[in-house]
Coordinates of C-alpha atoms (C1' of nucleotides) in Angstrom, one line a residue:
Chain A
M270 CA 8.1 42.9 16.9
D271 CA 5.9 41.9 14.0
R272 CA 6.7 38.7 12.2
L273 CA 6.5 38.3 8.4
I274 CA 4.9 35.0 7.3
F275 CA 4.3 33.7 3.8
H276 CA 1.9 30.9 2.9
I277 CA 2.5 29.3 -0.5
D278 CA -0.1 27.0 -2.1
V279 CA 0.1 25.2 -5.4
N280 CA -2.9 26.0 -7.6
S281 CA -4.9 22.9 -8.3
A282 CA -1.8 20.9 -7.3
F283 CA -2.5 17.4 -8.6
L284 CA -4.0 18.7 -11.8
S285 CA -1.2 21.2 -12.4
W286 CA 1.4 18.5 -11.9
E287 CA -0.3 16.1 -14.3
S288 CA -0.5 19.0 -16.8
V289 CA 3.2 19.7 -16.6
R290 CA 4.0 16.1 -17.4
R291 CA 1.5 15.9 -20.2
I292 CA 2.9 19.0 -21.8
D293 CA 6.3 17.3 -21.8
Q294 CA 4.7 14.4 -23.6
G295 CA 3.1 16.7 -26.2
L296 CA -0.4 16.2 -24.8
P297 CA -3.0 19.0 -24.3
D298 CA -2.9 21.1 -21.1
L299 CA -5.5 19.9 -18.7
R300 CA -5.7 23.4 -17.2
D301 CA -7.3 24.8 -20.3
I302 CA -10.1 22.3 -20.6
P303 CA -12.7 20.9 -18.1
A304 CA -10.7 18.2 -16.4
C305 CA -10.2 16.7 -13.0
I306 CA -8.1 14.2 -11.1
G307 CA -10.1 11.5 -9.5
G308 CA -11.1 7.9 -9.2
D309 CA -10.8 5.3 -11.9
P310 CA -12.3 6.8 -15.1
K311 CA -13.4 3.4 -16.4
K312 CA -15.3 2.5 -13.4
R313 CA -16.8 6.0 -13.1
T314 CA -16.5 5.8 -9.3
G315 CA -14.6 7.8 -6.8
I316 CA -14.6 11.5 -6.1
V317 CA -13.0 14.7 -7.6
V318 CA -9.7 15.4 -5.9
A319 CA -8.6 18.3 -8.0
K320 CA -10.2 20.3 -10.9
S321 CA -9.3 22.8 -13.6
I322 CA -10.7 26.3 -13.6
P323 CA -12.8 25.5 -16.7
A324 CA -14.2 22.5 -14.8
K325 CA -15.0 24.8 -11.9
K326 CA -17.1 27.0 -14.2
Y327 CA -19.5 24.0 -14.6
G328 CA -20.0 24.0 -10.9
I329 CA -17.8 21.0 -10.2
Q330 CA -16.5 20.9 -6.7
T331 CA -13.6 19.1 -5.1
G332 CA -14.8 16.1 -3.0
E333 CA -18.0 15.5 -5.0
P334 CA -18.7 12.0 -6.5
M335 CA -17.5 11.6 -10.1
A336 CA -21.0 10.7 -11.3
M337 CA -22.3 14.1 -10.2
A338 CA -19.4 15.9 -11.8
L339 CA -20.0 14.0 -15.1
R340 CA -23.7 15.1 -15.0
K341 CA -22.6 18.7 -14.7
C342 CA -20.1 18.3 -17.6
P343 CA -20.4 15.2 -19.7
E344 CA -17.2 15.9 -21.7
L345 CA -15.2 16.2 -18.4
V346 CA -11.7 14.7 -18.8
I347 CA -10.9 12.4 -15.8
V348 CA -7.3 11.5 -15.0
Q349 CA -6.2 8.9 -12.4
S350 CA -3.9 10.2 -9.7
D351 CA -0.3 9.3 -9.7
F352 CA 1.2 9.8 -6.2
D353 CA 4.8 9.1 -7.2
L354 CA 4.7 12.0 -9.6
Y355 CA 3.2 14.3 -7.0
V356 CA 5.9 13.4 -4.5
K357 CA 8.6 14.4 -7.0
C358 CA 6.8 17.7 -7.9
S359 CA 6.3 18.5 -4.3
R360 CA 10.0 18.0 -3.5
A361 CA 11.0 20.3 -6.4
F362 CA 8.5 22.9 -5.2
K363 CA 9.7 22.8 -1.6
E364 CA 13.3 23.0 -2.6
I365 CA 12.7 26.3 -4.3
C366 CA 10.7 27.6 -1.3
A367 CA 13.4 26.6 1.2
S368 CA 16.0 28.6 -0.7
Y369 CA 14.4 31.9 0.6
T370 CA 14.6 31.2 4.3
P371 CA 15.9 28.6 6.7
I372 CA 12.6 28.5 8.5
M373 CA 10.0 26.5 6.4
E374 CA 7.1 24.4 7.5
S375 CA 5.7 21.7 5.2
F376 CA 2.0 22.0 5.9
S377 CA 0.9 19.4 3.3
I378 CA 2.1 17.9 0.0
D379 CA 1.4 21.2 -1.8
E380 CA 1.6 23.9 0.9
V381 CA 4.4 25.5 2.9
F382 CA 4.8 28.3 5.4
L383 CA 7.9 30.5 5.3
D384 CA 9.0 32.6 8.2
M385 CA 10.5 35.6 6.4
T386 CA 11.0 37.6 9.6
G387 CA 14.5 39.1 9.6
M388 CA 15.1 38.5 5.9
S389 CA 14.6 42.2 5.2
L390 CA 18.3 42.8 4.3
L391 CA 18.0 40.2 1.5
Y392 CA 14.4 40.9 0.6
P393 CA 13.6 44.5 1.7
D394 CA 10.2 44.5 -0.1
P395 CA 8.0 41.5 1.0
I396 CA 5.5 41.8 -1.8
A397 CA 8.4 41.9 -4.4
A398 CA 9.9 38.8 -2.7
A399 CA 6.6 37.0 -2.9
H400 CA 6.3 37.7 -6.6
E401 CA 9.9 36.6 -7.1
I402 CA 9.2 33.2 -5.5
K403 CA 5.9 32.7 -7.3
D404 CA 7.4 33.6 -10.7
R405 CA 10.5 31.5 -10.2
I406 CA 8.4 28.4 -9.4
H407 CA 6.4 29.1 -12.6
R408 CA 9.5 29.6 -14.7
E409 CA 11.5 26.7 -13.5
L410 CA 8.7 24.1 -12.7
G411 CA 5.9 25.1 -15.0
F412 CA 3.1 25.4 -12.5
T413 CA 1.5 28.4 -10.7
V414 CA 1.1 29.1 -7.0
N415 CA -0.6 31.6 -4.7
V416 CA 1.3 33.4 -2.0
G417 CA -0.4 34.8 1.1
V418 CA 1.6 37.5 3.0
S419 CA 0.9 38.6 6.6
T420 CA 2.2 38.6 10.2
N421 CA 1.0 35.2 11.2
K422 CA 0.3 31.8 9.7
L423 CA -3.5 32.0 9.9
L424 CA -3.7 35.4 8.1
A425 CA -1.1 34.3 5.5
K426 CA -3.1 31.1 4.8
M427 CA -6.4 33.0 4.5
A428 CA -4.7 35.4 2.1
S429 CA -3.3 32.7 -0.2
D430 CA -6.9 31.5 -0.5
F431 CA -8.1 34.7 -2.1
E432 CA -8.4 35.0 -5.9
K433 CA -6.6 32.3 -7.9
P434 CA -4.4 31.4 -9.7
D435 CA -0.9 32.9 -9.9
K436 CA -1.6 35.7 -7.3
V437 CA 0.1 37.3 -4.4
H438 CA -2.3 38.6 -1.7
T439 CA -1.7 40.4 1.6
L440 CA -3.9 40.2 4.7
F441 CA -2.2 42.4 7.3
P442 CA -4.0 43.1 10.6
D443 CA -5.3 46.5 9.4
E444 CA -6.9 44.7 6.4
I445 CA -8.8 42.1 8.5
E446 CA -12.0 44.2 8.8
T447 CA -12.3 44.8 5.0
K448 CA -10.8 41.6 3.5
M449 CA -11.7 38.9 6.1
W450 CA -14.7 39.9 8.2
P451 CA -17.2 40.0 5.3
L452 CA -16.4 36.4 4.3
P453 CA -18.7 33.5 5.3
I454 CA -17.6 31.7 8.4
R455 CA -17.0 28.6 6.4
N456 CA -13.9 30.3 4.9
L457 CA -12.2 30.3 8.3
L458 CA -9.5 27.7 8.8
F459 CA -10.8 24.7 10.9
L460 CA -14.4 25.8 10.6
G461 CA -16.1 23.0 8.8
K462 CA -19.7 22.0 8.0
A463 CA -20.8 21.0 11.5
S464 CA -19.6 24.2 13.2
E465 CA -21.0 26.3 10.4
K466 CA -24.5 24.8 10.9
K467 CA -24.4 25.4 14.7
L468 CA -23.2 29.0 14.3
N469 CA -25.7 29.8 11.6
E470 CA -28.4 28.7 14.0
I471 CA -27.5 31.5 16.4
G472 CA -27.3 34.0 13.7
I473 CA -23.6 34.0 13.0
H474 CA -22.9 34.0 9.3
T475 CA -19.7 36.0 8.6
I476 CA -16.3 35.9 10.1
G477 CA -17.0 39.4 11.4
D478 CA -20.1 38.1 13.2
L479 CA -17.9 35.5 14.9
A480 CA -15.2 38.0 15.8
R481 CA -17.8 40.2 17.5
A482 CA -19.6 37.4 19.4
K483 CA -18.9 36.6 23.1
E484 CA -16.2 34.0 23.3
T485 CA -18.1 32.1 26.1
D486 CA -21.2 31.7 23.8
I487 CA -19.0 30.2 21.1
Q488 CA -17.3 27.9 23.6
A489 CA -20.7 26.7 24.8
L490 CA -21.5 25.8 21.2
L491 CA -18.2 24.4 19.9
G492 CA -16.4 23.2 23.0
S493 CA -14.0 25.1 25.2
K494 CA -10.9 24.5 23.1
N495 CA -12.2 24.8 19.6
G496 CA -14.5 27.6 20.6
H497 CA -11.6 29.6 21.9
Q498 CA -9.4 28.9 18.9
L499 CA -12.0 29.8 16.3
H500 CA -12.9 33.0 18.1
Q501 CA -9.3 34.0 18.2
Y502 CA -8.9 33.1 14.5
A503 CA -11.9 35.3 13.6
L504 CA -10.1 38.1 15.3
G505 CA -7.0 37.3 13.2
N506 CA -4.9 36.2 16.2
D507 CA -2.5 33.3 15.9
D508 CA 0.9 33.1 17.6
S509 CA 1.9 29.6 16.5
S510 CA 5.4 29.3 15.1
V511 CA 6.5 28.1 11.7
K512 CA 7.7 24.6 12.6
E513 CA 10.8 23.4 10.6
Q514 CA 10.7 19.9 12.0
A515 CA 7.8 17.8 11.0
D516 CA 6.1 16.2 14.0
E517 CA 6.7 12.5 14.3
A518 CA 3.9 10.3 13.1
K519 CA 1.3 9.5 15.8
G520 CA -0.4 6.7 13.8
F521 CA -0.5 4.8 10.6
S522 CA -3.7 3.7 8.8
A523 CA -4.9 2.1 5.6
E524 CA -8.4 1.7 4.4
T525 CA -10.0 0.6 1.2
T526 CA -13.4 1.0 -0.4
F527 CA -14.7 -1.8 -2.7
N528 CA -17.0 -2.0 -5.6
E529 CA -18.4 -5.3 -4.3
D530 CA -19.9 -5.3 -0.8
I531 CA -18.0 -7.4 1.7
I532 CA -20.2 -10.2 3.1
S533 CA -17.9 -13.0 4.3
L534 CA -14.8 -13.3 6.5
E535 CA -13.1 -15.1 3.7
Q536 CA -13.2 -11.9 1.7
V537 CA -12.1 -9.9 4.7
F538 CA -8.9 -11.7 5.7
P539 CA -6.7 -11.3 2.6
I540 CA -7.5 -7.6 2.5
L541 CA -6.8 -7.3 6.2
L542 CA -3.4 -9.0 5.7
E543 CA -2.5 -6.7 2.9
Q544 CA -3.4 -3.7 5.0
C545 CA -1.6 -4.9 8.1
D546 CA 1.5 -5.5 6.0
I547 CA 1.4 -2.0 4.4
V548 CA 0.9 -0.1 7.7
A549 CA 3.4 -2.3 9.6
T550 CA 6.0 -1.8 6.9
R551 CA 5.5 2.0 7.0
M552 CA 5.7 1.9 10.8
R553 CA 9.0 -0.1 10.8
R554 CA 10.5 2.4 8.3
Q555 CA 9.9 5.1 10.9
Q556 CA 11.4 2.9 13.6
K557 CA 8.2 2.8 15.6
K558 CA 6.2 0.2 17.4
C559 CA 2.5 0.3 18.2
L560 CA 0.6 -0.6 21.3
S561 CA -2.9 -0.3 19.8
V562 CA -4.5 -1.8 16.7
A563 CA -7.9 -0.7 15.4
V564 CA -10.1 -2.1 12.6
T565 CA -12.6 0.1 10.9
F566 CA -15.6 -0.7 8.8
R567 CA -18.1 1.3 6.9
T568 CA -21.6 -0.1 6.3
L569 CA -23.8 0.6 3.2
D570 CA -25.4 3.6 5.0
F571 CA -21.9 5.2 5.1
K572 CA -21.6 4.9 8.9
K573 CA -18.2 4.1 10.1
K574 CA -17.4 1.9 13.1
S575 CA -14.0 1.2 14.7
H576 CA -12.8 -1.1 17.3
Q577 CA -9.4 -1.2 18.9
A578 CA -7.4 -3.3 21.3
T579 CA -4.1 -2.7 23.1
F580 CA -1.2 -5.1 23.3
Q581 CA 0.7 -5.8 26.5
N582 CA 3.9 -4.8 24.8
A583 CA 4.4 -2.7 21.7
T584 CA 5.1 -4.6 18.5
D585 CA 6.1 -4.0 14.9
V586 CA 5.7 -7.6 13.8
T587 CA 3.2 -7.9 10.9
D588 CA 1.9 -11.2 11.9
E589 CA 1.1 -10.1 15.5
I590 CA -0.7 -7.1 14.2
Y591 CA -2.6 -9.2 11.6
K592 CA -3.6 -11.7 14.3
Q593 CA -5.0 -8.9 16.5
A594 CA -6.8 -7.3 13.5
K595 CA -8.4 -10.6 12.6
K596 CA -9.5 -11.1 16.2
L597 CA -11.1 -7.7 16.4
F598 CA -12.9 -8.3 13.1
R599 CA -14.3 -11.6 14.2
E600 CA -15.4 -10.1 17.5
F601 CA -17.2 -7.0 16.3
W602 CA -18.5 -7.7 12.8
K603 CA -22.0 -8.9 12.9
G604 CA -22.0 -9.7 9.2
E605 CA -23.7 -6.6 7.8
P606 CA -22.5 -5.9 4.2
L607 CA -19.5 -3.5 4.2
R608 CA -18.2 -1.1 1.6
L609 CA -14.9 -0.3 3.3
I610 CA -12.5 -1.9 5.7
G611 CA -9.4 -0.5 7.3
V612 CA -6.6 -1.0 9.8
A613 CA -5.0 1.6 12.0
L614 CA -1.9 1.5 14.3
T615 CA -1.7 4.0 17.1
N616 CA -0.2 4.6 20.5
L617 CA 3.3 4.6 19.0
S618 CA 6.7 4.4 20.7
D619 CA 10.3 4.3 19.6
D620 CA 11.4 0.8 18.6
E621 CA 14.9 1.1 20.1
Y622 CA 14.5 -1.1 23.2
E623 CA 12.9 -4.5 23.5
Q624 CA 10.2 -5.1 26.1
L625 CA 10.5 -8.8 27.0
S626 CA 7.5 -10.7 28.1
L627 CA 7.8 -13.9 30.1
F628 CA 5.1 -15.7 28.3
E629 CA 6.0 -14.9 24.8
N630 CA 7.2 -17.5 22.4
T631 CA 10.5 -15.7 21.6
E632 CA 11.7 -18.2 19.1
N633 CA 8.5 -17.9 17.1
K634 CA 8.6 -14.1 17.4
E635 CA 12.1 -14.1 16.1
R636 CA 11.1 -16.0 13.0
H637 CA 8.4 -13.5 12.2
R638 CA 10.8 -10.6 12.8
K639 CA 13.3 -12.1 10.4
L640 CA 10.6 -12.6 7.8
D641 CA 9.5 -8.9 8.1
A642 CA 13.1 -7.8 7.8
A643 CA 13.7 -9.9 4.7
L644 CA 10.5 -8.5 3.1
D645 CA 11.5 -5.0 4.1
T646 CA 14.9 -5.5 2.4
I647 CA 13.3 -6.7 -0.8
R648 CA 10.9 -3.7 -0.8
Q649 CA 13.9 -1.4 -0.4
K650 CA 15.6 -3.1 -3.3
Y651 CA 12.7 -2.9 -5.7
G652 CA 11.6 0.6 -4.8
N653 CA 9.3 0.1 -1.8
D654 CA 5.6 -0.5 -1.7
K655 CA 3.7 -2.6 -4.2
I656 CA 5.5 -5.6 -2.9
T657 CA 3.3 -7.2 -0.2
R658 CA 3.0 -10.7 1.2
A659 CA -0.1 -11.3 -0.8
S660 CA 1.3 -10.1 -4.0
I661 CA 4.5 -12.1 -3.6
M662 CA 2.6 -15.2 -2.8
N663 CA 0.0 -14.9 -5.5
S664 CA 1.6 -13.1 -8.4
N665 CA 3.7 -14.8 -11.0
S666 CA 5.2 -11.6 -12.4
G667 CA 9.0 -11.5 -12.9
I668 CA 9.4 -9.2 -9.9
A669 CA 7.5 -11.4 -7.6
R670 CA 9.5 -14.5 -8.7
K671 CA 12.7 -12.6 -8.1
A672 CA 11.4 -11.4 -4.7
R673 CA 10.4 -14.9 -3.7
A674 CA 13.9 -16.2 -4.6
Q675 CA 15.5 -13.3 -2.8
M676 CA 13.4 -13.9 0.3
Q677 CA 14.4 -17.5 0.5
N678 CA 18.0 -16.4 0.2
E679 CA 17.8 -13.8 2.9
L680 CA 16.0 -16.1 5.3
E681 CA 18.4 -18.9 4.8
T682 CA 21.5 -16.8 5.2
K683 CA 20.1 -15.1 8.2
R684 CA 19.3 -18.2 10.2
G685 CA 22.0 -20.4 8.7
R686 CA 19.7 -23.3 7.9
Q687 CA 17.1 -23.9 5.3
A688 CA 13.4 -23.2 6.0
K689 CA 11.1 -25.8 4.5
K690 CA 8.0 -24.1 5.6
G691 CA 5.0 -24.0 3.2
T692 CA 2.2 -21.5 3.4
D693 CA 0.0 -21.6 6.5
D694 CA -3.7 -21.0 6.6
N695 CA -3.2 -17.3 7.0
G696 CA -1.4 -16.9 3.8
N697 CA 1.9 -16.5 5.6
I698 CA 5.1 -18.2 4.6
Chain B
dT4 C1' -12.9 10.4 42.1
dT5 C1' -9.5 10.0 39.1
dA6 C1' -7.0 7.9 35.4
dC7 C1' -6.8 5.8 31.4
dA8 C1' -8.8 3.4 27.3
dT9 C1' -11.9 3.4 23.7
dT10 C1' -15.2 5.4 20.4
dT11 C1' -17.2 9.0 17.9
dG12 C1' -17.2 13.3 15.6
dT13 C1' -14.9 17.2 13.2
dG14 C1' -11.8 19.1 10.0
dA15 C1' -7.6 19.4 7.0
dT16 C1' -5.6 18.3 2.1
Chain C
dC111 C1' -36.7 13.4 -6.6
dT112 C1' -32.8 12.1 -3.7
dA113 C1' -28.4 10.4 -3.1
dA114 C1' -24.7 9.5 -4.9
dC115 C1' -18.5 9.1 -2.3
dG116 C1' -11.5 8.6 -1.1
dA117 C1' -7.5 8.1 1.7
dT118 C1' -4.9 9.6 5.5
dC119 C1' -3.8 12.2 9.3
dA120 C1' -4.7 14.7 14.0
dC121 C1' -7.3 16.1 17.8
dA122 C1' -11.2 17.0 21.1
dA123 C1' -15.0 15.4 23.4
dA124 C1' -18.0 11.8 24.9
dT125 C1' -18.3 7.5 26.8
dG126 C1' -16.8 3.3 29.1
dT127 C1' -14.1 1.0 32.7
dA128 C1' -10.9 0.1 36.4
dA129 C1' -8.3 1.4 40.4

DNA sequence: TTACATTTGTGAT
DNA sequence: CTAACGATCACAAATGTAA
């Protein structure tokens, strides 16, 4: 039996969400003027993350450097992104979507798939149902969405990408030839720049060209797995299910680009500590431990390098992760100027049971574990993030003072005697 | 040879 | 004239290494 799948995509999500807030504050609607969400408007760095339709008319594209966008349109309004706002908007959006079917998949912060198969008693006309969802989101939340309607996820997603904004489109199997095959291959999901170039070289330019090509030829070019999948996609085939349960995280990473090039280890270590702290905290919140730690750096020519090492036993202790990251950095960085550094934790496992190692300093480990726990408690109390080891140590803001006092408290009550430890050479307590 | 780890490349939002 | 430039996640393939 045929399925019925919707894909719902918020139009220019970050920009729309900023607009809704600004309207509440009596500010002009960013959607009506050339505007974009992107890097720091004062520094004039960063890239375009979302753009208004007027901005698009100037040829501004998502992902392009802000400097280029400003050249195309000097009066472009640039707004910094505010992820906390987006998370709230996303929740409200998904809550409405979820009220139409129990089977919803969150595909990203601003996209969902709905499996509407078997909802025909409640919603006998799929197109009418799609309009109802779209209009209700607009009415209640103030921003527009596109809805794609078809019999599988791929076709629904392709359909929602047709004309924007505020539209419902169908792409049923009998419409593939007219609506999808004339499109350039780049429009196909998971077909990016590199595969486009290779396919163009053998004369494949449209999705129809790809559909009619021999699968073995495509596999020879793009690899057996990807080649097979992209060929199937071009034919409109996709039997993957709408997954209600988000997959568990398989890794955590943090990376930062700097205005100033990094040229000394003294610059590297505080950043690395901050990043290790952030990713380890996120990992503990998901009750995971990692077996592998990787450091990443990007040189001035934009080439990325990464190096990883694996522990004997999985850990979630910030200090152990930081020590490993420092070691990797010292070992592999030859001193070339860097514009980005990052840390990634992979090879995750559940944290529930403890792997004991004979040679570990268990008392020391217990100290670090308690410190992590104390910090995590504080972060919880003050609304998560922002509070890191470095910030608590260095800042003199009211919140940092409170956090420091709190931390002392937590530590003392937990171990029943006072800690008179100062700050060691790593910036740890 | 196989198994596993590591590194690089591609693609998504 | 060109190149310019974010963060985070997943996965496949290529490459390296040990049993």
